[in-house]
Coordinates of C-alpha atoms in Angstrom, one line a residue:
M202 CA 1.3 20.8 -25.7
S203 CA 0.6 17.7 -27.7
R204 CA -1.7 15.0 -26.4
G205 CA -1.8 11.3 -27.1
V206 CA 1.1 9.0 -28.0
C207 CA 4.6 9.0 -29.5
T208 CA 6.1 6.7 -32.1
N209 CA 8.6 6.9 -35.1
L210 CA 11.6 5.9 -33.1
P211 CA 14.9 6.0 -34.9
A212 CA 16.9 2.9 -36.0
A213 CA 19.2 3.4 -33.0
C214 CA 16.5 2.0 -30.8
S215 CA 16.1 -1.8 -30.4
Q216 CA 13.6 -3.4 -32.8
A217 CA 11.1 -4.0 -30.0
A218 CA 11.3 -0.5 -28.7
A219 CA 11.0 0.9 -32.2
R220 CA 7.6 -0.8 -32.5
A221 CA 6.4 0.7 -29.2
V222 CA 3.7 3.3 -28.8
L223 CA 4.6 5.5 -25.8
P224 CA 2.8 8.3 -23.9
C225 CA 3.7 11.7 -25.5
P226 CA 2.9 14.6 -23.2
D227 CA 4.9 17.1 -25.2
Q228 CA 7.4 17.7 -28.0
D229 CA 10.4 16.9 -25.8
T230 CA 9.5 13.4 -24.9
R231 CA 12.4 10.9 -25.3
C232 CA 12.6 7.2 -25.7
P233 CA 13.2 5.4 -22.3
T234 CA 15.3 2.8 -24.1
C235 CA 17.8 4.9 -26.1
G236 CA 17.0 8.5 -25.2
A237 CA 16.2 9.5 -28.7
A238 CA 13.6 12.2 -29.4
L239 CA 10.1 10.9 -30.1
L240 CA 7.6 12.3 -32.5
P241 CA 3.9 12.8 -31.5
I242 CA 1.2 11.1 -33.6
G243 CA -0.9 14.1 -34.4
D244 CA -3.5 15.2 -37.0
G245 CA -0.9 16.0 -39.7
T246 CA -1.3 19.7 -39.4
G247 CA 2.0 20.4 -37.7
A248 CA 0.3 22.3 -35.0
G249 CA 2.7 21.2 -32.3
K250 CA 5.9 22.1 -34.1
G251 CA 8.3 24.4 -32.3
A252 CA 6.3 24.2 -29.1
G253 CA 9.3 22.8 -27.2
A254 CA 11.3 26.0 -27.2
A255 CA 8.3 28.2 -26.5
R256 CA 7.2 26.1 -23.6
W257 CA 10.4 26.5 -21.7
A258 CA 10.3 30.3 -22.2
A259 CA 6.9 30.5 -20.6
S260 CA 6.0 31.0 -16.9
S261 CA 6.5 28.3 -14.3
L262 CA 2.9 27.3 -14.5
A263 CA 3.4 26.4 -18.1
V264 CA 6.0 23.8 -17.0
A265 CA 4.2 22.6 -13.9
L266 CA 3.9 18.9 -13.5
A267 CA 1.1 18.8 -11.0
L268 CA 0.2 15.8 -9.0
G269 CA -2.9 15.6 -6.9
A270 CA -5.7 18.1 -7.6
G271 CA -3.2 20.2 -9.7
W272 CA -2.7 17.2 -12.0
N273 CA -5.6 18.4 -14.1
W274 CA -3.2 21.0 -15.6
W275 CA -1.3 18.2 -17.3
P276 CA -2.8 16.5 -20.4
H277 CA -4.0 12.9 -19.7
S278 CA -3.6 9.9 -21.9
T279 CA -6.9 8.2 -22.7
P280 CA -7.6 4.8 -21.1
E281 CA -7.5 3.4 -24.6
A282 CA -4.1 4.9 -25.3
E283 CA -2.7 3.6 -21.9
Q284 CA -3.9 0.1 -22.8
S285 CA -2.3 0.4 -26.2
V286 CA 1.0 1.5 -24.5
G287 CA 1.1 -1.5 -22.2
A288 CA 0.2 -4.0 -25.0
A289 CA 2.6 -2.6 -27.5
A290 CA 5.6 -2.3 -25.2
G291 CA 4.9 -5.6 -23.5
M292 CA 5.0 -3.9 -20.1
S293 CA 2.6 -3.1 -17.3
P294 CA 1.7 0.7 -16.9
A295 CA 3.8 0.9 -13.8
A296 CA 6.8 -0.9 -15.4
L297 CA 6.6 1.5 -18.4
A298 CA 6.4 4.5 -16.1
V299 CA 9.4 3.4 -14.0
A300 CA 11.4 2.8 -17.2
Q301 CA 10.6 6.4 -18.4
A302 CA 11.6 7.7 -14.9
A303 CA 15.0 6.0 -15.1
S304 CA 16.3 8.6 -17.5
A305 CA 18.6 11.1 -15.8
L306 CA 17.5 14.7 -15.1
E307 CA 20.1 15.9 -17.6
S308 CA 18.0 14.3 -20.4
E309 CA 15.0 16.5 -19.5
P310 CA 14.5 19.7 -21.5
P311 CA 17.0 22.4 -20.6
G312 CA 15.7 25.4 -18.7
V313 CA 18.4 27.1 -16.6
G314 CA 16.6 29.3 -14.1
T315 CA 13.2 28.0 -15.1
P316 CA 11.7 26.0 -12.2
N317 CA 10.4 22.5 -12.8
V318 CA 7.5 22.5 -10.4
F319 CA 5.1 19.8 -9.2
A320 CA 2.8 19.6 -6.2
L321 CA 2.6 16.6 -4.0
H322 CA -0.8 16.2 -2.3
G323 CA -1.8 14.2 0.7
M324 CA 1.2 15.0 2.8
D325 CA -0.9 15.4 6.0
V326 CA -0.3 11.7 6.4
L327 CA 3.2 12.4 7.4
G328 CA 3.0 16.0 8.7
P329 CA 5.0 19.1 7.7
V330 CA 8.2 18.3 9.5
L331 CA 8.7 14.7 8.5
S332 CA 7.5 15.3 4.9
G333 CA 9.8 18.2 4.5
E334 CA 12.8 16.3 5.9
L335 CA 12.1 13.4 3.6
M336 CA 11.9 15.6 0.5
E337 CA 15.2 17.4 1.5
T338 CA 16.9 14.1 1.9
F339 CA 15.6 12.9 -1.5
L340 CA 16.7 16.0 -3.4
T341 CA 20.2 15.9 -1.8
Q342 CA 20.5 12.2 -2.7
E343 CA 19.5 13.1 -6.3
G344 CA 22.5 15.5 -6.5
H345 CA 20.7 18.8 -5.9
V346 CA 22.4 21.7 -4.1
E347 CA 21.1 24.7 -2.3
V348 CA 18.2 22.7 -0.9
H349 CA 15.8 25.0 1.0
R350 CA 12.4 24.6 2.7
S351 CA 10.1 27.6 3.0
P352 CA 7.8 28.2 5.9
P353 CA 4.1 27.1 5.4
D354 CA 2.0 29.3 3.2
P355 CA -1.5 30.5 4.3
R356 CA -3.0 27.2 3.2
G357 CA -0.3 25.2 5.1
A358 CA 1.6 24.1 2.0
V359 CA 5.4 24.0 2.1
L360 CA 7.7 24.7 -0.9
V361 CA 11.0 22.7 -1.1
S362 CA 13.4 24.3 -3.6
A363 CA 16.8 23.0 -4.9
R364 CA 19.1 23.4 -7.9
R365 CA 20.9 21.0 -10.1
P366 CA 24.6 21.8 -10.5
G367 CA 23.9 22.6 -14.1
G368 CA 21.4 25.3 -13.1
L369 CA 18.0 23.6 -13.5
R370 CA 15.8 24.4 -10.6
Q371 CA 13.4 22.0 -8.9
D372 CA 10.5 23.4 -6.8
I373 CA 8.2 20.9 -5.0
R374 CA 5.1 22.0 -3.3
L375 CA 4.0 19.8 -0.4
A376 CA 0.2 20.2 0.0
F377 CA -1.4 19.1 3.3
D378 CA -4.9 18.6 2.0
G379 CA -5.6 14.9 2.8
G380 CA -5.0 13.6 -0.7
S381 CA -7.3 13.4 -3.6
A382 CA -10.2 11.1 -4.3
A383 CA -10.1 11.3 -8.1
P384 CA -8.7 8.0 -9.6
N385 CA -6.4 9.8 -12.1
D386 CA -4.9 12.1 -9.4
A387 CA -1.5 11.3 -7.8
S388 CA -1.0 11.6 -4.1
L389 CA 0.2 10.0 -0.9
R390 CA -2.9 8.3 0.4
R391 CA -4.3 5.5 2.7
V392 CA -5.9 2.5 1.1
S393 CA -7.5 -0.6 2.5
S394 CA -5.2 -3.6 2.5
T395 CA -8.1 -6.0 1.5
S396 CA -10.1 -3.9 -1.0
G397 CA -10.5 -6.3 -3.9
A398 CA -7.0 -7.4 -5.1
D399 CA -3.8 -6.2 -3.6
L400 CA -1.8 -3.2 -4.7
K401 CA -2.7 -1.8 -8.1
D402 CA 0.0 -1.3 -10.7
N403 CA -0.1 2.5 -10.3
Q404 CA 0.7 2.3 -6.6
V405 CA 4.0 2.1 -4.7
L406 CA 3.7 0.7 -1.1
V407 CA 5.6 3.1 1.3
G408 CA 4.3 2.0 4.7
M409 CA 1.7 0.3 6.8
D410 CA -0.7 1.9 9.3
A411 CA -4.1 1.0 10.9
L412 CA -7.2 2.7 12.1
A413 CA -7.1 2.7 15.9
V414 CA -10.2 3.0 18.1
I415 CA -9.5 5.4 20.9
V416 CA -11.2 6.5 24.1
H417 CA -10.5 8.9 27.0
P418 CA -7.6 7.6 29.1
G419 CA -9.9 7.2 32.1
N420 CA -12.5 5.1 30.2
P421 CA -12.4 1.5 31.5
M422 CA -13.3 0.0 28.1
D423 CA -10.6 -2.4 26.8
R424 CA -12.1 -3.7 23.5
V425 CA -14.8 -3.2 20.9
S426 CA -16.1 -5.4 18.2
L427 CA -16.5 -4.6 14.5
A428 CA -20.2 -5.2 14.8
Q429 CA -20.4 -2.7 17.8
L430 CA -18.4 -0.1 15.8
R431 CA -20.8 -0.5 12.9
E432 CA -23.8 0.2 15.2
L433 CA -22.1 3.3 16.6
L434 CA -21.2 4.7 13.2
S435 CA -24.6 4.1 11.8
G436 CA -26.1 6.4 14.4
R437 CA -27.6 3.9 16.9
V438 CA -27.6 5.2 20.5
V439 CA -25.4 2.9 22.6
D440 CA -25.0 3.3 26.3
G441 CA -21.3 3.1 27.4
T442 CA -22.0 0.4 30.1
R443 CA -22.8 -2.0 27.3
L444 CA -19.2 -1.7 26.1
G445 CA -17.7 -1.7 29.5
G446 CA -17.4 2.1 29.8
P447 CA -19.1 4.8 31.8
A448 CA -22.9 5.2 31.8
G449 CA -24.3 7.5 29.1
P450 CA -24.5 7.6 25.3
V451 CA -21.2 7.0 23.5
R452 CA -20.3 10.0 21.3
V453 CA -18.5 8.9 18.1
N454 CA -15.7 11.1 16.6
V455 CA -14.5 10.7 13.0
R456 CA -12.6 12.7 10.3
N457 CA -14.5 14.7 7.8
E458 CA -15.9 13.1 4.6
A459 CA -13.2 14.4 2.3
S460 CA -10.4 12.5 4.2
D461 CA -8.8 9.2 3.4
S462 CA -9.4 8.2 7.1
W463 CA -13.1 8.4 6.6
N464 CA -13.0 6.5 3.4
L465 CA -11.3 3.7 5.3
V466 CA -13.9 3.8 8.1
W467 CA -16.6 3.5 5.5
H468 CA -15.0 0.6 3.7
Q469 CA -13.6 -1.4 6.7
V470 CA -16.4 -0.9 9.2
L471 CA -19.6 0.7 7.8
G472 CA -19.9 -1.3 4.6
D473 CA -23.3 -1.0 3.1
A474 CA -24.7 0.8 6.3
S475 CA -25.4 4.5 6.3
A476 CA -23.5 6.9 8.5
G477 CA -25.3 8.5 11.4
A478 CA -26.1 12.1 11.2
D479 CA -24.8 12.9 14.7
L480 CA -21.2 11.8 14.1
Q481 CA -18.8 14.4 15.4
R482 CA -16.5 15.2 12.5
H483 CA -13.0 16.8 12.6
A484 CA -10.8 18.5 10.0
S485 CA -7.6 16.9 11.4
D486 CA -6.4 13.9 13.4
A487 CA -5.0 16.2 16.1
A488 CA -8.4 17.8 16.6
L489 CA -10.1 14.4 16.8
V490 CA -7.6 13.1 19.4
A491 CA -8.0 16.3 21.4
A492 CA -11.8 16.0 21.4
V493 CA -11.7 12.4 22.6
G494 CA -9.1 13.3 25.3
A495 CA -11.5 15.9 26.7
D496 CA -14.7 13.7 26.8
E497 CA -14.9 10.6 28.9
H498 CA -18.0 9.5 26.8
A499 CA -16.2 9.9 23.5
L500 CA -14.9 7.2 21.1
G501 CA -12.9 7.9 17.9
L502 CA -11.3 6.3 14.9
V503 CA -7.9 7.7 14.0
P504 CA -4.7 6.4 12.3
L505 CA -2.6 4.5 14.8
S506 CA 0.4 6.7 14.0
A507 CA -1.6 9.8 15.3
V508 CA -3.1 8.5 18.6
G509 CA -0.8 10.4 20.9
A510 CA -1.7 9.9 24.6
A511 CA -5.2 8.5 23.8
K512 CA -6.1 5.0 25.1
V513 CA -6.3 2.5 22.2
L514 CA -8.8 -0.4 22.4
A515 CA -8.4 -3.9 21.1
V516 CA -10.7 -4.9 18.2
V517 CA -12.8 -8.1 18.0
D518 CA -13.0 -9.3 14.4
S519 CA -16.0 -11.0 12.8
I520 CA -14.9 -14.5 13.9
G521 CA -14.3 -13.5 17.5
S522 CA -10.5 -13.1 17.6
V523 CA -9.3 -10.1 19.7
W524 CA -6.5 -8.0 18.1
Q525 CA -4.3 -5.3 19.6
P526 CA -2.8 -2.9 16.9
T527 CA 0.9 -3.5 17.3
P528 CA 3.7 -2.9 14.8
E529 CA 3.8 -6.7 14.2
S530 CA 0.1 -7.3 13.8
V531 CA -0.1 -4.3 11.4
A532 CA 3.0 -5.3 9.4
T533 CA 1.5 -8.7 8.9
E534 CA -1.9 -7.2 8.0
R535 CA -3.7 -9.3 10.6
Y536 CA -5.1 -6.6 12.7
P537 CA -8.5 -6.2 11.1
L538 CA -8.3 -2.4 10.5
T539 CA -4.9 -2.4 8.9
H540 CA -4.4 -0.3 5.8
R541 CA -1.6 0.7 3.4
L542 CA 0.1 4.0 2.8
V543 CA 0.8 4.2 -1.0
M544 CA 2.0 6.7 -3.5
Q545 CA -0.7 6.6 -6.2
M546 CA -0.2 8.2 -9.6
P547 CA -1.1 8.1 -13.3
V548 CA 1.2 6.5 -15.8
A549 CA 2.6 9.7 -17.2
S550 CA 3.7 11.1 -13.8
S551 CA 6.7 13.4 -13.5
P552 CA 9.9 11.3 -13.5
V553 CA 11.0 13.1 -10.3
A554 CA 7.8 12.1 -8.6
L555 CA 8.2 8.4 -9.6
R556 CA 11.8 8.4 -8.3
Y557 CA 10.5 10.0 -5.1
A558 CA 8.0 7.1 -4.6
Q559 CA 10.8 4.6 -5.0
F560 CA 12.8 6.6 -2.5
L561 CA 10.0 6.4 0.1
A562 CA 9.9 2.6 -0.3
G563 CA 13.7 2.4 0.2
P564 CA 15.7 1.8 3.4
V565 CA 16.6 5.5 4.2
A566 CA 13.0 6.7 4.1
Q567 CA 11.7 3.6 5.8
T568 CA 13.9 4.3 8.9
K569 CA 12.4 7.7 9.2
L570 CA 8.8 6.5 8.6
R571 CA 9.1 3.8 11.3
S572 CA 10.2 6.5 13.7
S573 CA 6.9 8.3 13.0
G574 CA 4.8 5.2 14.0
L575 CA 4.3 3.6 10.6
A576 CA 5.0 -0.1 10.2
S577 CA 7.7 -1.0 7.6
A578 CA 6.8 -1.5 3.9
L579 CA 9.9 -3.7 3.6
P580 CA 9.4 -7.4 4.5
V581 CA 10.7 -8.2 8.0
L582 CA 10.8 -11.3 10.2
V583 CA 8.4 -11.2 13.2
D584 CA 7.8 -13.6 16.0
Q585 CA 4.5 -15.5 15.8
T586 CA 3.5 -14.5 19.4
N587 CA 3.7 -10.8 18.6
A588 CA 1.7 -11.0 15.4
G589 CA -1.2 -13.1 16.7
P590 CA -4.5 -12.2 18.4
L591 CA -4.8 -11.7 22.2
T592 CA -7.4 -14.4 22.1
A593 CA -8.6 -16.5 19.1
G594 CA -12.2 -16.8 18.3
A595 CA -13.9 -20.1 19.2
A596 CA -14.4 -21.0 15.5
V597 CA -10.7 -20.7 14.8
K598 CA -9.1 -24.1 14.7
L599 CA -5.7 -24.0 13.1
P600 CA -4.9 -27.0 10.9
K601 CA -2.5 -29.4 12.7
D602 CA 0.1 -29.3 9.9
Y603 CA 0.1 -25.5 10.0
V604 CA 0.7 -25.5 13.8
A605 CA 3.5 -28.1 13.4
L606 CA 5.3 -26.3 10.5
T607 CA 5.2 -22.8 12.0
R608 CA 6.0 -23.7 15.7
G609 CA 9.0 -21.6 16.8
A610 CA 9.3 -20.0 13.3
Q611 CA 9.2 -16.3 12.3
L612 CA 6.7 -14.9 9.8
M613 CA 8.0 -12.8 6.9
T614 CA 5.7 -9.8 6.5
G615 CA 4.5 -8.9 3.1
R616 CA 1.1 -10.4 2.2
I617 CA 0.9 -12.2 -1.1
G618 CA -2.8 -12.2 -2.0
F619 CA -4.8 -13.9 -4.7
A620 CA -8.1 -13.3 -6.5
A621 CA -11.0 -15.6 -5.5
E622 CA -10.6 -19.2 -6.7
S623 CA -7.2 -18.4 -8.3
A624 CA -3.7 -19.7 -7.7
D625 CA -2.1 -17.4 -10.4
L626 CA 0.4 -14.7 -9.5
D627 CA -0.6 -11.4 -11.1
A628 CA 1.8 -8.6 -12.0
V629 CA 1.5 -7.0 -8.6
A630 CA 2.0 -10.3 -6.8
H631 CA 5.2 -10.9 -8.8
V632 CA 6.5 -7.6 -7.6
D633 CA 5.6 -8.5 -4.0
V634 CA 7.4 -11.8 -4.3
D635 CA 10.5 -10.2 -5.8
R636 CA 10.6 -7.7 -2.9
L637 CA 10.1 -10.5 -0.4
A638 CA 12.9 -12.6 -2.0
R639 CA 15.4 -9.8 -1.8
Q640 CA 14.7 -9.2 1.9
L641 CA 14.6 -12.9 2.6
K642 CA 18.0 -13.5 1.1
E643 CA 19.4 -10.5 2.9
Q644 CA 18.0 -11.4 6.4
T645 CA 18.9 -15.1 6.2
A646 CA 22.3 -14.9 4.4
G647 CA 24.7 -17.4 5.7
K648 CA 22.2 -18.9 8.2
P649 CA 21.1 -22.6 8.2
V650 CA 17.4 -21.9 8.1
S651 CA 14.3 -23.6 6.6
V652 CA 12.0 -21.6 4.4
V653 CA 8.4 -22.7 4.7
V654 CA 5.7 -21.6 2.2
V655 CA 2.2 -22.0 3.4
G656 CA -1.0 -21.4 1.3
V657 CA -4.4 -20.5 2.7
A658 CA -7.7 -20.5 0.9
N659 CA -11.1 -19.3 2.2
D660 CA -12.8 -19.5 -1.1
P661 CA -16.1 -20.9 -2.4
G662 CA -16.0 -24.7 -2.4
G663 CA -15.7 -27.5 0.1
F664 CA -12.9 -28.6 2.4
C665 CA -11.0 -30.6 -0.2
A666 CA -11.3 -27.9 -2.9
N667 CA -9.8 -25.3 -0.5
R668 CA -7.0 -27.7 0.5
A669 CA -6.1 -28.2 -3.1
L670 CA -6.4 -24.5 -4.0
S671 CA -4.2 -23.4 -1.1
D672 CA -1.6 -26.0 -2.1
R673 CA -1.5 -24.6 -5.7
R674 CA -1.1 -21.1 -4.3
A675 CA 1.8 -22.2 -2.1
A676 CA 3.4 -23.9 -5.1
S677 CA 3.1 -20.7 -7.2
V678 CA 4.9 -18.6 -4.7
A679 CA 7.5 -21.3 -4.0
D680 CA 8.3 -21.5 -7.7
A681 CA 8.7 -17.8 -7.9
L682 CA 11.0 -17.6 -4.8
T683 CA 13.1 -20.5 -6.2
A684 CA 13.5 -18.6 -9.4
Q685 CA 14.9 -15.7 -7.4
G686 CA 17.5 -17.9 -5.7
V687 CA 15.7 -18.7 -2.4
Q688 CA 15.9 -22.3 -1.3
V689 CA 12.4 -23.4 -0.2
R690 CA 12.3 -26.3 2.1
V691 CA 8.6 -26.9 2.6
V692 CA 5.5 -26.2 0.5
R693 CA 2.1 -26.8 2.0
G694 CA -1.5 -25.8 1.5
V695 CA -3.6 -25.9 4.7
G696 CA -7.0 -24.8 3.3
R697 CA -9.2 -22.7 5.6
F698 CA -8.2 -21.4 9.0
A699 CA -11.9 -21.1 10.0
P700 CA -15.4 -21.2 8.5
A701 CA -16.0 -18.1 6.3
P702 CA -17.7 -15.5 8.5
A703 CA -21.3 -14.5 7.7
T704 CA -20.2 -10.9 7.5
G705 CA -16.9 -9.3 6.9
A706 CA -15.8 -9.6 3.3
D707 CA -12.4 -8.3 4.3
D708 CA -11.8 -11.3 6.5
V709 CA -12.5 -13.6 3.5
A710 CA -10.1 -11.6 1.2
R711 CA -7.4 -11.7 3.9
D712 CA -7.4 -15.5 3.9
R713 CA -6.8 -15.8 0.2
R714 CA -3.0 -15.6 0.7
V715 CA 0.4 -17.3 1.0
E716 CA 2.6 -16.9 4.1
V717 CA 6.4 -17.4 4.2
W718 CA 7.9 -18.6 7.4
V719 CA 11.6 -19.0 8.4
S720 CA 12.7 -21.5 11.0
D721 CA 16.1 -22.2 12.6
A722 CA 15.1 -25.8 12.9
A723 CA 15.3 -28.4 10.1
V724 CA 11.7 -28.5 8.9
R725 CA 10.8 -31.5 6.6
Q726 CA 8.2 -31.6 3.9
P727 CA 5.2 -33.5 5.3
A728 CA 3.5 -36.4 3.5
P729 CA 0.6 -35.6 1.2
F730 CA -2.6 -34.9 2.9
K731 CA -5.4 -37.4 2.4
C732 CA -8.6 -35.4 1.8
I733 CA -12.1 -37.0 1.8
S734 CA -14.7 -34.8 0.2
G735 CA -18.4 -34.7 1.2
T736 CA -19.1 -37.2 -1.6
G737 CA -16.7 -39.7 -0.1
Q738 CA -14.1 -39.2 -2.8
V739 CA -10.5 -39.5 -1.6
A740 CA -7.8 -37.1 -2.9
M741 CA -4.1 -36.7 -2.0
V742 CA -3.1 -33.0 -1.6
G743 CA 0.4 -31.7 -1.2
G744 CA 3.5 -32.9 -3.1
A745 CA 7.3 -32.3 -2.7
A746 CA 8.8 -28.9 -2.1
S747 CA 10.0 -26.8 -5.0
A748 CA 13.5 -27.0 -3.8
P749 CA 15.3 -29.8 -1.9

């Protein structure tokens, strides 16, 4: 196989496409614009000539498009080449990958009877039954026939096979290995919702979940703070009575270090602290839940979708608000241990895998995923009372204009985040706004509603600076929604919700955002806010809405 990039597009392509430099994994690569064959840029020796025919006569391993750990069988583009691709084509890596994936299966190299195989790792997030059903539904929707799922192999993997009407076979191996930690591997995995920026451009959001803190059903504990969890995870001996539980040391149960769940525990709770040596580790969520259910002194962290009959505790965040993990608080990403379920893959992923990621984010798969306990990846309207904390921390004093504008309104899920001190929408934020606009128009079609866009800023700077920054953030999102045909009634920046916590960087990142609210009442744009800085300087913040 040839490495590197393709060029030399024929005149049939558009002028812009003809100048593009595209990933060239093999001799059969075709232009995503016109379908014409591409020529690899090689060393001039002609070493790759004729490889196309020979490749499809080889064994199935020679045609494997492996995602996850098996991805290393497929030649990678260098980072420099990927940057060149995005710059030359004027597209983000994800946009380029989706454009390549849009070509029909019939345009792929012929190989009647030769299976096109790829392995999809990290499927333990969904379990063998649900993941198998989803893959069967996807292949049937793609037009395949004779769809068949094999029993699990000795390693627990499942093979889903199907055939195109023309004869090309598709074999997909679902591997239940917890995903892959390597950045260039592709897999279904859990990622923190507030780790740096929002979704990366090689990730497709397919659902929302959260880490739940569980105890024995007979344990009288009802809540635990993030600070207390950090103590327990770092190995400090804590008597249960201090947490409202039975007397005796609390025994902490977590997943093993190779799991995505442990990576989330480390990122969202431990931070820069070291893990205790006496943590009781488990190879699966089911084993962890069973261990906690058999020990009245046990406490565990496990995905909310896997808690079973265990008792789930409320979590107190770093500013004192008490949160119960509910579908609404998870979908709005307000519960402090919320995380995202994403399909993560390199740019040159298999076209079938890319289409499968889009399928998982679509309505058919979302219905199935919600039935398994995951919160929807699609934006939905939720009532404010269901998405808020059980009790708010003493330091939380919501701005008066925020309370007035959102009273009786519903919050549209789908967090639009920003980098520190920025009001610019990056490529990922534009995708999030587009998704939100489509759902907003669908769910409010024909209804006399007011759309309210509220900006929040918990960034460095004083009171006035955050007010002004939050207003610019709200205006950026309102302008983007208006361009998508959404009538925005109110645009308002409200600054900080509360003083930045001394600890808890995730809380700070969570408050660099814009919210979209929908009200049945006629909400009016408030007058500009008079802001007086610490130096006594007066500024007016907040102008007219982007739409009348």
